[in-house]
N, CA, C and O atoms as a printed pandas DataFrame, in Angstrom:
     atom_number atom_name residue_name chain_id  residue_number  x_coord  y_coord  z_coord
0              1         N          UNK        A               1   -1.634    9.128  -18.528
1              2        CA          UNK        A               1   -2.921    8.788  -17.981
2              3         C          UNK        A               1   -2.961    9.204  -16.500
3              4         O          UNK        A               1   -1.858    9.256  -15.956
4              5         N          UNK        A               2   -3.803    9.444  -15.913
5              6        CA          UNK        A               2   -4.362   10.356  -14.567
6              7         C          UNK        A               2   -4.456    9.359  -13.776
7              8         O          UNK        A               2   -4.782    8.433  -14.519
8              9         N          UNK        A               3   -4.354    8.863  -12.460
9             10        CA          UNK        A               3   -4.392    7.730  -11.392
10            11         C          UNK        A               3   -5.854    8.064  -11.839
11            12         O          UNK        A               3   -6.341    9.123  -12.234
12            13         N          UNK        A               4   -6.499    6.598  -11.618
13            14        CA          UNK        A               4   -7.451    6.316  -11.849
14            15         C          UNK        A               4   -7.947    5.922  -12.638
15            16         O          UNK        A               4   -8.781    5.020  -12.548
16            17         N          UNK        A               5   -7.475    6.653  -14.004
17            18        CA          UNK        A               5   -8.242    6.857  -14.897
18            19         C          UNK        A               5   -8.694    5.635  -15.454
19            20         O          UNK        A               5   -9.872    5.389  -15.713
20            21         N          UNK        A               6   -7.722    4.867  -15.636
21            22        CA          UNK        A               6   -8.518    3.167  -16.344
22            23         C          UNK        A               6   -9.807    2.777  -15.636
23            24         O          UNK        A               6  -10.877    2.555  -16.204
24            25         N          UNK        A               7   -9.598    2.724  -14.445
25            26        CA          UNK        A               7  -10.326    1.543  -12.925
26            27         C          UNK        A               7  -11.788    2.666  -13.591
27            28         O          UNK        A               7  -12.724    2.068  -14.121
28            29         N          UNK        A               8  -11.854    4.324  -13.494
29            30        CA          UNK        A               8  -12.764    4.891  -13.467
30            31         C          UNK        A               8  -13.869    4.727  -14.792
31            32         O          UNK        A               8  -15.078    4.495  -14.797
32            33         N          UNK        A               9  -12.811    4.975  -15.986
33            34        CA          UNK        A               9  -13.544    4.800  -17.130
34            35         C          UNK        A               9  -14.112    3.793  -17.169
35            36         O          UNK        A               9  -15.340    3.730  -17.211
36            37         N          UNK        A              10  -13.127    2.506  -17.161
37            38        CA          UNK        A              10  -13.220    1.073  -17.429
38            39         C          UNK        A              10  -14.940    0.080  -16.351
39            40         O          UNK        A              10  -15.852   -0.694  -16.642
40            41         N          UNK        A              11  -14.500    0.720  -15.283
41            42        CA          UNK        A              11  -15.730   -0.053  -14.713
42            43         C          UNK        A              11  -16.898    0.920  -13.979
43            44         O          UNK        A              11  -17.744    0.395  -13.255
44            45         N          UNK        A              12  -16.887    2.121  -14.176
45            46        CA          UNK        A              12  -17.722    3.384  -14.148
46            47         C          UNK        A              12  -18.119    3.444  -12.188
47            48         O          UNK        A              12  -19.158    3.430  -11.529
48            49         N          UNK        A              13  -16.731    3.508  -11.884
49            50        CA          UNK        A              13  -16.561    3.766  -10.469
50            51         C          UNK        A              13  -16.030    4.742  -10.313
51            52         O          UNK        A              13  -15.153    5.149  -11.075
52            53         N          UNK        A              14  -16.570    5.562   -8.935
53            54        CA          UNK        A              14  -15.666    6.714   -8.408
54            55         C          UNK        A              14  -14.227    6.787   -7.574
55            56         O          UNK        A              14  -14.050    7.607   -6.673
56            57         N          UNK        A              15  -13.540    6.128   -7.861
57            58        CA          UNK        A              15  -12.133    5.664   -7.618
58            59         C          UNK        A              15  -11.112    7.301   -7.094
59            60         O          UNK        A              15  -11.256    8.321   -7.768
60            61         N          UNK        A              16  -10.524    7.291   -6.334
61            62        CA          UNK        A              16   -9.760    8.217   -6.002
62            63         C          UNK        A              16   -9.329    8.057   -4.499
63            64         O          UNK        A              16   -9.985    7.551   -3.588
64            65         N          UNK        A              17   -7.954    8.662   -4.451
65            66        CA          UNK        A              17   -6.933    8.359   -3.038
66            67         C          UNK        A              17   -7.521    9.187   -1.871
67            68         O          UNK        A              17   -7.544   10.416   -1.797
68            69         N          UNK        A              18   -7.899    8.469   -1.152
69            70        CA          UNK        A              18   -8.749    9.138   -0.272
70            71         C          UNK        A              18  -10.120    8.622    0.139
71            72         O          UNK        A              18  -10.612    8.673    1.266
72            73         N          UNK        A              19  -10.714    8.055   -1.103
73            74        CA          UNK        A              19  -11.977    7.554   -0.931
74            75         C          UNK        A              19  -12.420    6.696    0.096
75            76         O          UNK        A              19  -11.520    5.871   -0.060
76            77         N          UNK        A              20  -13.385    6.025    1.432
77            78        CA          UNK        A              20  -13.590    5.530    1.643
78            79         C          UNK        A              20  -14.831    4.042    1.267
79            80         O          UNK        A              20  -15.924    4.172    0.717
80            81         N          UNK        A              21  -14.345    3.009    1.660
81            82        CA          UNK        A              21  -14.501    1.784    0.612
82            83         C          UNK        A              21  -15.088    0.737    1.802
83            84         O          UNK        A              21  -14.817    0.956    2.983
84            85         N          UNK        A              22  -15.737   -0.171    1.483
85            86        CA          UNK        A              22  -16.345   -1.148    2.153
86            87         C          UNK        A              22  -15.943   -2.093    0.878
87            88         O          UNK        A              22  -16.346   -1.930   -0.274
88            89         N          UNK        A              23  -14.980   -3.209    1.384
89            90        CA          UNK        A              23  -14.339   -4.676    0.457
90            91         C          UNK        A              23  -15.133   -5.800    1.034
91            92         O          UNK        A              23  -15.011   -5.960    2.248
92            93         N          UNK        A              24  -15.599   -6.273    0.651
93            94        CA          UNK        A              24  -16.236   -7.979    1.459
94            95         C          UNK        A              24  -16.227   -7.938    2.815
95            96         O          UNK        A              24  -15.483   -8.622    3.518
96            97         N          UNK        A              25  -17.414   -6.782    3.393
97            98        CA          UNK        A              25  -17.399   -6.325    4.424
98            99         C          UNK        A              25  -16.596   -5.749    5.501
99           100         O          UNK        A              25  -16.827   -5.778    6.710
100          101         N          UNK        A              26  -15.354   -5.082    4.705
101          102        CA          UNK        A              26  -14.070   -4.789    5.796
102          103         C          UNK        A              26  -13.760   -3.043    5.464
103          104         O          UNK        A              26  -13.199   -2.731    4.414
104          105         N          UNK        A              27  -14.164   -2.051    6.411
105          106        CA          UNK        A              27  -14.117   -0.927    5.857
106          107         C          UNK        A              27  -12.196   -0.614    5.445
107          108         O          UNK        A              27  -11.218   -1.258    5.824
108          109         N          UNK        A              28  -12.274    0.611    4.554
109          110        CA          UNK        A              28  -10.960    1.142    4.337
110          111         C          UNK        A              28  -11.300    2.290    3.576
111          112         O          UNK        A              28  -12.381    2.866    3.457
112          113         N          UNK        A              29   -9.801    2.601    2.909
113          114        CA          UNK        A              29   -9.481    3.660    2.523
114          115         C          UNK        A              29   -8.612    3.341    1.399
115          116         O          UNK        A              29   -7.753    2.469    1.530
116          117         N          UNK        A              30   -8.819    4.204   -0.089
117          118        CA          UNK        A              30   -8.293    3.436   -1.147
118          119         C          UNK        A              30   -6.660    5.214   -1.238
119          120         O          UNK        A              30   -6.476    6.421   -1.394
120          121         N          UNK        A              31   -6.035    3.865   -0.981
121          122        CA          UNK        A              31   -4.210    4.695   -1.100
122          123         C          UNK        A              31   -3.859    4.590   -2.768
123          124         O          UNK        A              31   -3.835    5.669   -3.360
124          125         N          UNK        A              32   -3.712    3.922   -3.198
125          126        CA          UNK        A              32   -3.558    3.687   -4.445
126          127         C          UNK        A              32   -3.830    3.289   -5.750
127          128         O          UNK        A              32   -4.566    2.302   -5.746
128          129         N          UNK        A              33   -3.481    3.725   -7.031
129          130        CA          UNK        A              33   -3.915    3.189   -8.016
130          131         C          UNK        A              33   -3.062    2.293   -8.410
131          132         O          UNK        A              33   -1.861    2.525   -8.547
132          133         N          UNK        A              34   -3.710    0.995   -8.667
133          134        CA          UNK        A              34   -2.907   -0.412   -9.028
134          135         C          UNK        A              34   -3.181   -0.637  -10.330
135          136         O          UNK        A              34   -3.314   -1.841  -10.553
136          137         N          UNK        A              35   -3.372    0.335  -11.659
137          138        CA          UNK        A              35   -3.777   -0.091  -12.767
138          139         C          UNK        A              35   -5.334   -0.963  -12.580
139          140         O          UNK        A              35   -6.271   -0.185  -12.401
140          141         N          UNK        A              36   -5.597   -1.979  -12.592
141          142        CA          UNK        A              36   -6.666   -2.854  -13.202
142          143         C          UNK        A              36   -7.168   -2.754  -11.564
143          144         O          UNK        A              36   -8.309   -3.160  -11.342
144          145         N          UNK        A              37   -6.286   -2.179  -10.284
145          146        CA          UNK        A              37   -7.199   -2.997   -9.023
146          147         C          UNK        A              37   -6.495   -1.590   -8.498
147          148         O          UNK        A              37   -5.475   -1.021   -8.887
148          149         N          UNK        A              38   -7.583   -1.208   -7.309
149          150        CA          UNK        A              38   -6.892   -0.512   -6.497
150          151         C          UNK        A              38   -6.941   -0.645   -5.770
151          152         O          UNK        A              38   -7.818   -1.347   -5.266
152          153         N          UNK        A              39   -5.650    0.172   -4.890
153          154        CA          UNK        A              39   -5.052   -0.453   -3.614
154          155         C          UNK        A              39   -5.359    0.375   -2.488
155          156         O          UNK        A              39   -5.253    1.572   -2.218
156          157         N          UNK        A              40   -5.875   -0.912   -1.781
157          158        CA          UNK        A              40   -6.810   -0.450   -0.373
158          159         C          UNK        A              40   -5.991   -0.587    0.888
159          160         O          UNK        A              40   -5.228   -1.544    1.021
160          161         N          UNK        A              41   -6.105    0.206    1.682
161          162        CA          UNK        A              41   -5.461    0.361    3.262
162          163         C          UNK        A              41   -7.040   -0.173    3.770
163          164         O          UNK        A              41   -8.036    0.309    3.231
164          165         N          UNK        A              42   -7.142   -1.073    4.711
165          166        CA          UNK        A              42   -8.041   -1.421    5.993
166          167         C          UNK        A              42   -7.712   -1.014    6.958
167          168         O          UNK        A              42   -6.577   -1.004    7.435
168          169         N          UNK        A              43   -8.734   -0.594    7.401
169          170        CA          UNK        A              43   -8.681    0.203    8.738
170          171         C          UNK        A              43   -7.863   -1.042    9.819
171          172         O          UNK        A              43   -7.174   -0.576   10.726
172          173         N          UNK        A              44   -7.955   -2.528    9.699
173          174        CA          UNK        A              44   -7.384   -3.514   10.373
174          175         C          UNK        A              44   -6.050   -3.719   10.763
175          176         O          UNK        A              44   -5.477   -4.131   11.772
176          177         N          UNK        A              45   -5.634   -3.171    9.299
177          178        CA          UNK        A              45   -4.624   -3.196    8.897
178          179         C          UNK        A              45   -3.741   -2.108    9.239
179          180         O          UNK        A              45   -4.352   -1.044    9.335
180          181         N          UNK        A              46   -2.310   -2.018    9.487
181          182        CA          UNK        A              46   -1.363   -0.996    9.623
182          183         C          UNK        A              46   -1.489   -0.187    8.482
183          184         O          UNK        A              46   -1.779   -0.644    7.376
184          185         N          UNK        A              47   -1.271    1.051    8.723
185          186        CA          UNK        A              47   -1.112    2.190    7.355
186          187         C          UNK        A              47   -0.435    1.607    6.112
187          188         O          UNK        A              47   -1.015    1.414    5.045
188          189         N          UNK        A              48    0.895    1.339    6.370
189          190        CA          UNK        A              48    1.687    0.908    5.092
190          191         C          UNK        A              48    0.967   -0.223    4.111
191          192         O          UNK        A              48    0.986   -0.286    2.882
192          193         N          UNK        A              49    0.250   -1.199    5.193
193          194        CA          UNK        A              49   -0.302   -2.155    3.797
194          195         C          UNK        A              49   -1.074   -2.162    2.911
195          196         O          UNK        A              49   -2.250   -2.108    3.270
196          197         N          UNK        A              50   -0.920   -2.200    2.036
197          198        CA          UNK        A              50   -2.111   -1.877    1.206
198          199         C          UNK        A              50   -2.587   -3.190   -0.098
199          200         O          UNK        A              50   -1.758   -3.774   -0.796
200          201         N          UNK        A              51   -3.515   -3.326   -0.133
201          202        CA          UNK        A              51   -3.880   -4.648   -0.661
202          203         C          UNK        A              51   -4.863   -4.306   -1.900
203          204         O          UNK        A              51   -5.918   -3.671   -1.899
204          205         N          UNK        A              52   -4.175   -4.930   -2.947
205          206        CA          UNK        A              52   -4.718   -5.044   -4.636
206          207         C          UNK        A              52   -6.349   -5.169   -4.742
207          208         O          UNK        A              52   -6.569   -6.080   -5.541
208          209         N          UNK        A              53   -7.398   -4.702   -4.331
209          210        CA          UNK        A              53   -9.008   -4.861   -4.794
210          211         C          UNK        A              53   -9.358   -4.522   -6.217
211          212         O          UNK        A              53   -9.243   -3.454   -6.818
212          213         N          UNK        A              54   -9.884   -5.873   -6.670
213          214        CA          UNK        A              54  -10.598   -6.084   -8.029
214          215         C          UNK        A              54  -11.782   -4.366   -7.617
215          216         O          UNK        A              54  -12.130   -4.128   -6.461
216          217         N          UNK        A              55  -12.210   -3.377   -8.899
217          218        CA          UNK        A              55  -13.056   -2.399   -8.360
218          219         C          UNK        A              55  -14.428   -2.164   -8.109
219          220         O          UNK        A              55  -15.035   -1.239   -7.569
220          221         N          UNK        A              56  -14.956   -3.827   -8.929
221          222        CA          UNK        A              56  -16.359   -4.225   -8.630
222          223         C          UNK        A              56  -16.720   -5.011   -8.236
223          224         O          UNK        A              56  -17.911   -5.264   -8.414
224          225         N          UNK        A              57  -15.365   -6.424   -6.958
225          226        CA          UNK        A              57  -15.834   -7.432   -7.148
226          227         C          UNK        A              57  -16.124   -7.144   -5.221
227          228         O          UNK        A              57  -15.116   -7.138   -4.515
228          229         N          UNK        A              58  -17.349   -6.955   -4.633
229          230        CA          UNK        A              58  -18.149   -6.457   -3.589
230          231         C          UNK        A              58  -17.599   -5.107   -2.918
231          232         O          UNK        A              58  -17.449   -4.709   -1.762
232          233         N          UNK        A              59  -17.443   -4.757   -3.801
233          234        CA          UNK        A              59  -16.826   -3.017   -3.123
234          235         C          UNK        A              59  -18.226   -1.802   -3.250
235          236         O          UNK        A              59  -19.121   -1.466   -4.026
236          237         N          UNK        A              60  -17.796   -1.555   -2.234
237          238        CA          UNK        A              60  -19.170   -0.610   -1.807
238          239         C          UNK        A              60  -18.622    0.960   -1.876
239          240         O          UNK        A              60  -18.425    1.537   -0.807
240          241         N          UNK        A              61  -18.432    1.495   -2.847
241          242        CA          UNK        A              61  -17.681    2.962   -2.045
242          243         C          UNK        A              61  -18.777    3.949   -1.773
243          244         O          UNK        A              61  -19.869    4.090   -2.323
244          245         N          UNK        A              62  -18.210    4.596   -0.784
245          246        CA          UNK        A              62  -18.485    5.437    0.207
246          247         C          UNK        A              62  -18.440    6.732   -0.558
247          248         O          UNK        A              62  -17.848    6.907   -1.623
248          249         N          UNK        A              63  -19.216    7.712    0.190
249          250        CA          UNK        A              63  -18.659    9.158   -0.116
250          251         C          UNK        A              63  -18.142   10.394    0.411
251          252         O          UNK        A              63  -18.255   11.577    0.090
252          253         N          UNK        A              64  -17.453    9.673    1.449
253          254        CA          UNK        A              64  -16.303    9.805    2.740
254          255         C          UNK        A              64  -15.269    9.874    1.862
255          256         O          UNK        A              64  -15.017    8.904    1.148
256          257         N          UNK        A              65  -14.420   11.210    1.791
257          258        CA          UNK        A              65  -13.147   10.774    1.412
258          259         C          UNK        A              65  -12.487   12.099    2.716
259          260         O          UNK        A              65  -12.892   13.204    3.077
260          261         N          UNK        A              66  -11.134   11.092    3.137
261          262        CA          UNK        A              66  -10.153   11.089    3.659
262          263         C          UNK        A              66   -8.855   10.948    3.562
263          264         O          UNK        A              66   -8.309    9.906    3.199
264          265         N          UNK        A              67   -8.223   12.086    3.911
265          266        CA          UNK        A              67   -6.418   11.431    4.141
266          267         C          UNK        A              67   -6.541   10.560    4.154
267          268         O          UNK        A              67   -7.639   10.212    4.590
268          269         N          UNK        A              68   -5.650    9.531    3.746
269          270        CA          UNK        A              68   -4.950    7.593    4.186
270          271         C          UNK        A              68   -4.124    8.351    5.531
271          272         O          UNK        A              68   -3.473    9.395    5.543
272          273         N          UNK        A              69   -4.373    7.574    6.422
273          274        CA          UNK        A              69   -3.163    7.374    7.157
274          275         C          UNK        A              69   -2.124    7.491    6.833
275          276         O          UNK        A              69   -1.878    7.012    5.727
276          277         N          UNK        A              70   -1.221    8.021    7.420
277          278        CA          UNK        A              70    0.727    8.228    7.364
278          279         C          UNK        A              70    1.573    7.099    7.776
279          280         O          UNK        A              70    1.846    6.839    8.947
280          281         N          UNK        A              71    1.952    6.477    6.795
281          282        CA          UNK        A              71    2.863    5.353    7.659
282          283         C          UNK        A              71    4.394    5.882    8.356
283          284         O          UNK        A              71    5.229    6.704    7.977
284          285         N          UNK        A              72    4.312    5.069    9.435
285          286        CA          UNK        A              72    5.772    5.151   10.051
286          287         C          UNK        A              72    6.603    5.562    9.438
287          288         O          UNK        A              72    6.314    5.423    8.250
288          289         N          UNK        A              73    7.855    6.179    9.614
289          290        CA          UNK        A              73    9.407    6.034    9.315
290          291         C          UNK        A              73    9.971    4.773    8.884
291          292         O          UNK        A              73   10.448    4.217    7.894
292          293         N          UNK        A              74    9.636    4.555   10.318
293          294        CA          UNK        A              74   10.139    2.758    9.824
294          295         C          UNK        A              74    9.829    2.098    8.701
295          296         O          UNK        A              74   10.598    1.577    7.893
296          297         N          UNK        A              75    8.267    2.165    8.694
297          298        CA          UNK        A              75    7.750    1.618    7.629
298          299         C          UNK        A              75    8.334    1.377    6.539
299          300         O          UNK        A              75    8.668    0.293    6.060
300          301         N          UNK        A              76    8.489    2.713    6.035
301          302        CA          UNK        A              76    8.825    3.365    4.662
302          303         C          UNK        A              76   10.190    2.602    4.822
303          304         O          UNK        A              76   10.580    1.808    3.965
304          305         N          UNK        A              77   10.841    2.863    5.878
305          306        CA          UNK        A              77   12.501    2.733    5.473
306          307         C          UNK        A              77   12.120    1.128    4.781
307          308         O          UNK        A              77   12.374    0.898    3.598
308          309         N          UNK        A              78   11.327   -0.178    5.917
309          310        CA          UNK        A              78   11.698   -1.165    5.446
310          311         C          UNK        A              78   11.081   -1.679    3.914
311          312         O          UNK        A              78   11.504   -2.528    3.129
312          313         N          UNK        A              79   10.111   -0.938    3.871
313          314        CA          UNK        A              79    9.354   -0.848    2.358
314          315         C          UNK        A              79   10.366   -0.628    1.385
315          316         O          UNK        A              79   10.599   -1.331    0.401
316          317         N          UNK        A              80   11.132    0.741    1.861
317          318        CA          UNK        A              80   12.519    1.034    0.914
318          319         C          UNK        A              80   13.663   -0.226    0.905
319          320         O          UNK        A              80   14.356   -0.356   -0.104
320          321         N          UNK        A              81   13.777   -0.813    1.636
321          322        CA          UNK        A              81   14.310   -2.327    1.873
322          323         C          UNK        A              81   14.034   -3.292    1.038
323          324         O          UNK        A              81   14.917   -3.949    0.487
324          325         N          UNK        A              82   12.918   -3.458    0.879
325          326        CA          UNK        A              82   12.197   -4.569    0.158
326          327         C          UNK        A              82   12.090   -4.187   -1.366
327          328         O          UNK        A              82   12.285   -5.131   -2.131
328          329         N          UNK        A              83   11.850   -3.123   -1.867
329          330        CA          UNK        A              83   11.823   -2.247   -2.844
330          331         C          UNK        A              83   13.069   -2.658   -3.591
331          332         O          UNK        A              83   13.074   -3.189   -4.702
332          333         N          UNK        A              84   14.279   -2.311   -2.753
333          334        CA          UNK        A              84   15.804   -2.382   -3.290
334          335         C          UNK        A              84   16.129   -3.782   -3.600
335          336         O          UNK        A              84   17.026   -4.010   -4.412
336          337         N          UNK        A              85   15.276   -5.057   -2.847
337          338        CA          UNK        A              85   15.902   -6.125   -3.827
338          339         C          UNK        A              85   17.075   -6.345   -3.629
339          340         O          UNK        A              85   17.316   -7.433   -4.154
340          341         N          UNK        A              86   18.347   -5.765   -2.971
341          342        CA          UNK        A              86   19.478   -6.076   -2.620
342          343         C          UNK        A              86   20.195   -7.232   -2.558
343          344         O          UNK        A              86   21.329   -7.392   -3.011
344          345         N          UNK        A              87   19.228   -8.392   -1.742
345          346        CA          UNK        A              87   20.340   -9.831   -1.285
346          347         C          UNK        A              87   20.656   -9.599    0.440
347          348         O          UNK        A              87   20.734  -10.469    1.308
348          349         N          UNK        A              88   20.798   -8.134    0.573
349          350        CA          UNK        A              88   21.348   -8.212    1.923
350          351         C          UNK        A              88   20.315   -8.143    2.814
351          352         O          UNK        A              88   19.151   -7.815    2.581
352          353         N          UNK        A              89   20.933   -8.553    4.100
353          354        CA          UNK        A              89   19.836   -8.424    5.661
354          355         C          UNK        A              89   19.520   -6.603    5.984
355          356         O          UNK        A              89   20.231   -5.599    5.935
356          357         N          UNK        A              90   17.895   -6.900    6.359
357          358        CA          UNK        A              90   17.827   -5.026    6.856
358          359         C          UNK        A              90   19.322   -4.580    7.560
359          360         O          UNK        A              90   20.011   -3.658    7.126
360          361         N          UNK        A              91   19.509   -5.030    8.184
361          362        CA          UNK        A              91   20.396   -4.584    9.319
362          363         C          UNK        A              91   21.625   -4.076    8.192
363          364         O          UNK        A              91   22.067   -2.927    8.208
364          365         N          UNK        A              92   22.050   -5.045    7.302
365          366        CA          UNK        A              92   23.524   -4.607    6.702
366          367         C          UNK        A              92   22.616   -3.370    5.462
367          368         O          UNK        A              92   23.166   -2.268    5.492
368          369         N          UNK        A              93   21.804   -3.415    4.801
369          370        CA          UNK        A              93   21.005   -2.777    4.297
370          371         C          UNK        A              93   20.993   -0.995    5.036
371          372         O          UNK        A              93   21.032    0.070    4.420
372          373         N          UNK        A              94   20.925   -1.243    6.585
373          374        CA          UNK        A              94   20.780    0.176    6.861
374          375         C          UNK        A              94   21.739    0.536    7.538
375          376         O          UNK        A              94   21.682    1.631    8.098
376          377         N          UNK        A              95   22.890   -0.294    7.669
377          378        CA          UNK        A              95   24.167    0.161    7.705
378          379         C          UNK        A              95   24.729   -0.477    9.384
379          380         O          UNK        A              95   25.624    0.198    9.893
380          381         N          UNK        A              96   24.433   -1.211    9.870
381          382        CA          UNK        A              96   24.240   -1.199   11.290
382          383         C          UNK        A              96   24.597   -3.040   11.604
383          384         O          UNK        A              96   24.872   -3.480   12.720
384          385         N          UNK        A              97   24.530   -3.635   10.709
385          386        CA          UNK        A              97   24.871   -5.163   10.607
386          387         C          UNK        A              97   26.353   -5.565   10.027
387          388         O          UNK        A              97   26.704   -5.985    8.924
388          389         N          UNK        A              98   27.004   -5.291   11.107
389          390        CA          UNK        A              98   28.366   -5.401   11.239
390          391         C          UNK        A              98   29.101   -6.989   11.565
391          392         O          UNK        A              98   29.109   -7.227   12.772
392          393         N          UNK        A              99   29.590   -7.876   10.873
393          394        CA          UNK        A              99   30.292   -9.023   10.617
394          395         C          UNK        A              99   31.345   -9.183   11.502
395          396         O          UNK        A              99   32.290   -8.393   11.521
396          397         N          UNK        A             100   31.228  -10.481   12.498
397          398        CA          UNK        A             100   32.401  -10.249   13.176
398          399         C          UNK        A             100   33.256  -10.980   12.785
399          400         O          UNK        A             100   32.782  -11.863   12.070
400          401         N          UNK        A             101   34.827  -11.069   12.975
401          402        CA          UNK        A             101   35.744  -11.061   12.499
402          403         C          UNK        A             101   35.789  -13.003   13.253
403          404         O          UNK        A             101   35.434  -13.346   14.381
404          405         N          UNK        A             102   36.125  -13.539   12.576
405          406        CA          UNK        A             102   36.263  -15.009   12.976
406          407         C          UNK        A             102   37.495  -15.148   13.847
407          408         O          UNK        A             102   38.600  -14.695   13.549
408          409         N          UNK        A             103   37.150  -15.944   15.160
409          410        CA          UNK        A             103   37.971  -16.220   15.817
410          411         C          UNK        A             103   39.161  -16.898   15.681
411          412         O          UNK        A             103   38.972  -17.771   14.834
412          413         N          UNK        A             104   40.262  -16.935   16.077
413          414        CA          UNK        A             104   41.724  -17.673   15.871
414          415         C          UNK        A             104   42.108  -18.345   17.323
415          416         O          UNK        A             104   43.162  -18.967   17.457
């Protein structure tokens, strides 16, 4: 199935990465397809976040479409962090959270 394709068929919206979107009065930019909701960047908001919108519940789309914003390095790395589920702290995670040796 094609990004989109459910959100588009299903509720007869023009859905696509790039699109610009008005949510319960907060402009953005739709980054992703979330299956049943797609996922919106706000302009409020930092690049990386992106937040689950129902596709008819006050969404206004636009017919502005745009790049999303580029998130950070950082971003991504700590996204890749959170992603991995590990147990461990960023720091030991990116190699740099070093344990000190208990005193005697």
């Amino acid at each position: 199935m094609k990004p989109f394709e459910y959100v588009c068929r299903t509720y007869q919206v023009p859905a696509c990465v790039g699109r610009r979107v008005v949510v319960h009065g907060k402009p953005g930019t739709i980054v992703e397809d979330r299956g049943h909701h797609i996922g919106v960047n706000f302009d409020a908001d930092k690049p990386g976040r992106v937040c689950p919108c129902h596709p008819t519940s006050e969404v206004r789309y636009l017919e502005q479409i745009r790049e999303p914003r580029k998130v950070s390095r950082s971003s991504r790395r700590y996204q890749e962090y959170l992603n991995a589920d590990c147990g461990e702290s960023f720091a030991e995670w990116l190699g740099i959270g070093r344990r000190r040796k208990a005193c005697r």
